[in-house]
Short mmCIF file of N, CA and C and ligand atoms in Angstrom, two decimals:
data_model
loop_
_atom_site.label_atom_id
_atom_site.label_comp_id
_atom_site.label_asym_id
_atom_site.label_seq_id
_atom_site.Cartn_x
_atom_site.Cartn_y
_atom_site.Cartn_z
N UNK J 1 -19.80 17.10 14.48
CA UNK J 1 -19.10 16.76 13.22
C UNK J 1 -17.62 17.11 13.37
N UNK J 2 -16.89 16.20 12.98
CA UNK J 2 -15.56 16.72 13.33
C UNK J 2 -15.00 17.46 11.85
N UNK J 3 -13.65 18.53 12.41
CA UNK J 3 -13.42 19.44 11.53
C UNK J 3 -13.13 18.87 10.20
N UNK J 4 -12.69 17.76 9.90
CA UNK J 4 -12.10 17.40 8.62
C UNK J 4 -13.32 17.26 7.88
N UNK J 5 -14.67 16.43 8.08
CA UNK J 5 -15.62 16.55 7.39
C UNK J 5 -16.11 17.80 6.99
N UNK J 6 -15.98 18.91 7.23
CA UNK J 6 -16.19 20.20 7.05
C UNK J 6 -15.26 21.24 5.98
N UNK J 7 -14.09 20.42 6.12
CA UNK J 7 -13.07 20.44 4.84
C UNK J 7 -12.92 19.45 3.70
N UNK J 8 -12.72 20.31 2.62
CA UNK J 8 -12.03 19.50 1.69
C UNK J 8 -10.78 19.36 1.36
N UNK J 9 -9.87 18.90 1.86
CA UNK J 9 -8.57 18.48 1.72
C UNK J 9 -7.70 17.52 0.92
N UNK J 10 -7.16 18.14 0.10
CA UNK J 10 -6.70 17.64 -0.90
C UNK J 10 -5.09 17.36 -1.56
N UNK J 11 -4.63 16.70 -1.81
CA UNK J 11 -2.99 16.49 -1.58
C UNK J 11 -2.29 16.47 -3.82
N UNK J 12 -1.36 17.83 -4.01
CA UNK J 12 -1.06 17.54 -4.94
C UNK J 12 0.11 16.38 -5.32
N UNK J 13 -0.47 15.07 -5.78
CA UNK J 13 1.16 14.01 -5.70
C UNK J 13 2.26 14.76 -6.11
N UNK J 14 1.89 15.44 -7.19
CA UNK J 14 3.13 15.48 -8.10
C UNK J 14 4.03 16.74 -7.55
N UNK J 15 3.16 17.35 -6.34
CA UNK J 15 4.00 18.30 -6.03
C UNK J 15 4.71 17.84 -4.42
N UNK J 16 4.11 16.64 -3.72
CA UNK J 16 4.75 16.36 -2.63
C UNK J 16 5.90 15.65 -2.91
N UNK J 17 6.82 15.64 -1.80
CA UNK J 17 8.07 15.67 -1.65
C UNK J 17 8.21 14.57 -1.00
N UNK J 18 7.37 14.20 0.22
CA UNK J 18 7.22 12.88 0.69
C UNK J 18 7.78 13.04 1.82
N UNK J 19 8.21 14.51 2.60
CA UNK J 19 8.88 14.37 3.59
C UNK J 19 8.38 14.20 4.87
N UNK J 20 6.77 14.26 4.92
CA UNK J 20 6.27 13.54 6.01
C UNK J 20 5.88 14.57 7.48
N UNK J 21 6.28 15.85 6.48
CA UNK J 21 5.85 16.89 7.75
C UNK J 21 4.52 17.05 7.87
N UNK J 22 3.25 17.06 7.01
CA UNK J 22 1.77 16.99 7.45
C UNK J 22 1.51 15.85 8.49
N UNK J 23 2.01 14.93 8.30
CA UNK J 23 1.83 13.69 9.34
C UNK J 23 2.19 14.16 10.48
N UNK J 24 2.95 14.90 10.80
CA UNK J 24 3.97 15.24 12.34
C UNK J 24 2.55 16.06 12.45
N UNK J 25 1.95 16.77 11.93
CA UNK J 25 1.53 18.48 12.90
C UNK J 25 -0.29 17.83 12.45
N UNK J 26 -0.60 16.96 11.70
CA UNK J 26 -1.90 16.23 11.52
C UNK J 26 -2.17 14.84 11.05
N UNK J 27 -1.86 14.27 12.47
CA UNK J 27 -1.45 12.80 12.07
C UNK J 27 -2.54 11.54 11.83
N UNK J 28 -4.04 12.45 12.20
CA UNK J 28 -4.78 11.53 11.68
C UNK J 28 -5.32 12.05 10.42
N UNK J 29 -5.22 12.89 9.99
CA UNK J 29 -5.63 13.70 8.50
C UNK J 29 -4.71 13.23 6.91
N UNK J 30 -3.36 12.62 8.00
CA UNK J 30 -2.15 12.77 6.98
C UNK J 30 -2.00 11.28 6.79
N UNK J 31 -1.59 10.46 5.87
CA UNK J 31 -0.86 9.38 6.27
C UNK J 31 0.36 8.99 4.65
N UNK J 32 1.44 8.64 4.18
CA UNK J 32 2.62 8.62 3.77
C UNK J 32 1.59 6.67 2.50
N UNK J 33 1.48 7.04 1.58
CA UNK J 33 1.17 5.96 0.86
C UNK J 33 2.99 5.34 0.58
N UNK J 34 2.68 3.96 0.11
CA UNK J 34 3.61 3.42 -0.22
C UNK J 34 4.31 3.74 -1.60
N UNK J 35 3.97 5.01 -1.80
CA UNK J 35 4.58 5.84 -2.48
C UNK J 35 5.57 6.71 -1.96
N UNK J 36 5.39 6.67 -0.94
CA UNK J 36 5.85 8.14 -0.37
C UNK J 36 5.43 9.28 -0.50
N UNK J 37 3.97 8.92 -1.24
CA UNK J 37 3.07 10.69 -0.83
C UNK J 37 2.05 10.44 0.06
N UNK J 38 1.95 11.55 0.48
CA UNK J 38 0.98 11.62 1.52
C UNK J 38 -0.31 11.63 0.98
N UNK J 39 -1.13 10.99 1.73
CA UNK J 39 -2.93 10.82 1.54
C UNK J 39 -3.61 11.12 2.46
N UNK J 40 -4.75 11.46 2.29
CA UNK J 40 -5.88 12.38 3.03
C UNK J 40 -6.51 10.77 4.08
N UNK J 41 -6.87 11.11 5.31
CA UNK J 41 -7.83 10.00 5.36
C UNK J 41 -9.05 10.77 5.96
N UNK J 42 -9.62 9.63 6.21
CA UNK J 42 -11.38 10.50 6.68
C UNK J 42 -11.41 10.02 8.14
N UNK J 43 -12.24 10.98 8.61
CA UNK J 43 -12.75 10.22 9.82
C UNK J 43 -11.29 10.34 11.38
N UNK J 44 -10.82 11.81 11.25
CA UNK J 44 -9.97 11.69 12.17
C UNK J 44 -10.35 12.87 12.82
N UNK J 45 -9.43 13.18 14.14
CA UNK J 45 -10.34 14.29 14.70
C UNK J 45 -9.22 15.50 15.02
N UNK J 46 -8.65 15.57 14.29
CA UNK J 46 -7.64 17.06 14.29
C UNK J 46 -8.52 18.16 13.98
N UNK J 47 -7.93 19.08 14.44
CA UNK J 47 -8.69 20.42 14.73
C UNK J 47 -8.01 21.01 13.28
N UNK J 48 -9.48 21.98 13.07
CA UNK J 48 -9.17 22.80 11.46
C UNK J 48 -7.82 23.58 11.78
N UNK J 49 -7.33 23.92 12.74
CA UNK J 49 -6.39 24.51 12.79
C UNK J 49 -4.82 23.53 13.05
N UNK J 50 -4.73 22.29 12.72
CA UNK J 50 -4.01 21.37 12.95
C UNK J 50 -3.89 21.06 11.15
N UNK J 51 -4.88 21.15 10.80
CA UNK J 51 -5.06 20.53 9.30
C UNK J 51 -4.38 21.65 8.85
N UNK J 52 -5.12 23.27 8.95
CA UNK J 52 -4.68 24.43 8.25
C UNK J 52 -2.56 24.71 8.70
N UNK J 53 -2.46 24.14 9.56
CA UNK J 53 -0.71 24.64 10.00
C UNK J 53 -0.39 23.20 9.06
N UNK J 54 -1.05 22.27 9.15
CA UNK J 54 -0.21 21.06 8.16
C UNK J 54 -0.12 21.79 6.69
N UNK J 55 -1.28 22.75 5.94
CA UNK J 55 -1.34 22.98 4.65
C UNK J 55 -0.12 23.85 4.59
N UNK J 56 0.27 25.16 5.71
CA UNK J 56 0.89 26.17 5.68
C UNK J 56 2.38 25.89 5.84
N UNK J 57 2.50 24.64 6.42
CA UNK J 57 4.21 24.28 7.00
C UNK J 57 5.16 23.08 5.65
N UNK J 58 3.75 22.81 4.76
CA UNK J 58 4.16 21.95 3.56
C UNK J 58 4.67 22.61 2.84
N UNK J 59 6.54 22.42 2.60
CA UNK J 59 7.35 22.92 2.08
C UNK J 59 6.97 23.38 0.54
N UNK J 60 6.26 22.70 -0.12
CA UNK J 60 6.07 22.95 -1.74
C UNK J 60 4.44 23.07 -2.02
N UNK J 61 3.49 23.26 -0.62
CA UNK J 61 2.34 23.98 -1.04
C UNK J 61 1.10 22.63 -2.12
N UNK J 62 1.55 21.51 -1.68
CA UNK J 62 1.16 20.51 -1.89
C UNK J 62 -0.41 20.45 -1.57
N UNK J 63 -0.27 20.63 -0.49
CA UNK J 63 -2.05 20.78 0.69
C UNK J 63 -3.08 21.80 0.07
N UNK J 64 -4.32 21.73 -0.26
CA UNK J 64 -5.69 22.43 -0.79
C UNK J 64 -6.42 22.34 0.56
N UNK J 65 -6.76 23.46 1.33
CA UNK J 65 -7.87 22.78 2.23
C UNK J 65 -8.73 24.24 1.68
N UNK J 66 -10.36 23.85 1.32
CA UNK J 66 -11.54 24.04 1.30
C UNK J 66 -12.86 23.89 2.27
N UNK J 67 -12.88 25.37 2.72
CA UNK J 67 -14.26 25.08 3.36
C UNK J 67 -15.36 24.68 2.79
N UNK J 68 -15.94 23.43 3.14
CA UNK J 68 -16.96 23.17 2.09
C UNK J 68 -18.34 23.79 2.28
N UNK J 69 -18.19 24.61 3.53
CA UNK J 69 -19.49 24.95 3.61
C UNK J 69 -19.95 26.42 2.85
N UNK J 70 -18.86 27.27 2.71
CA UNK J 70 -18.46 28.30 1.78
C UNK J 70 -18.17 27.92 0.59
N UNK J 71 -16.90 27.04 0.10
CA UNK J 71 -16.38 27.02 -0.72
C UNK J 71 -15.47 27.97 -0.75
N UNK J 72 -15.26 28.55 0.14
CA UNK J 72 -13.82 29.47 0.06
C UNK J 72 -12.60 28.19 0.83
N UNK J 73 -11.87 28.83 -0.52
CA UNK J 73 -10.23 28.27 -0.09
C UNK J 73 -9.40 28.90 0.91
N UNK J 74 -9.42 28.24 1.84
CA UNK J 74 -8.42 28.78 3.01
C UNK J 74 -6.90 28.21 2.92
N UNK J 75 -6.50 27.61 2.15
CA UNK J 75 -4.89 27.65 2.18
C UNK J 75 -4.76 26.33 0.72
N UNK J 76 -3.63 27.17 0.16
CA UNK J 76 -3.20 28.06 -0.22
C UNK J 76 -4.42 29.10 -0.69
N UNK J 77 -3.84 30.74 0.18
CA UNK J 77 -5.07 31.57 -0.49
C UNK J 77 -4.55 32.01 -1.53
N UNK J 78 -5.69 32.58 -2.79
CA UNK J 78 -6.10 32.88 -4.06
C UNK J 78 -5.05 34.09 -3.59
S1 SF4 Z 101 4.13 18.18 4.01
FE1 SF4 Z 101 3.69 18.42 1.80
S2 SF4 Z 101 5.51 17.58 0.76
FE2 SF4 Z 101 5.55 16.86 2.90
S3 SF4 Z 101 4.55 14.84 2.83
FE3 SF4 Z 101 2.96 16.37 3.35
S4 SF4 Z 101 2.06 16.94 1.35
FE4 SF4 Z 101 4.00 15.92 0.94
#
């Protein structure tokens, strides 16, 4: 199973900025809607730790990733 199915990852619009840094550091997890916010996709094979530095390096804390098998939130932590 690859790591993203194992997360729940989740993107706040109203708080992204659109600057496109999750895409650089998780580029199949990330992708830039014709909005200019970023959207989740499924089915890519970045490592939980590619997804978790995309949540941690997003300037305004935009990124939710959830272990779904816990349900503990690993970034932003509580
Ligand atoms: S890093 Fe954060 S602000 Fe930048 S595009 Fe991704 S979600 Fe939006």
């Amino acid at each position: 199973m690859a790591d993203i199915d194992k997360l729940k990852v989740t993107v706040d619009r109203d708080a992204c900025i659109g600057d496109g840094a999750c895409c650089n550091d998780a580029p199949e997890t990330f992708e830039m809607d014709d909005e200019d916010k970023a959207v989740v996709k499924q089915g890519g094979s970045d490592s939980r730790d590619a997804i978790l530095e995309a949540a941690q390096n997003c300037p305004t804390d935009a990124i939710t990733v959830v272990d779904k098998a816990t349900g503990k939130k690993l970034y932003p932590e509580d």
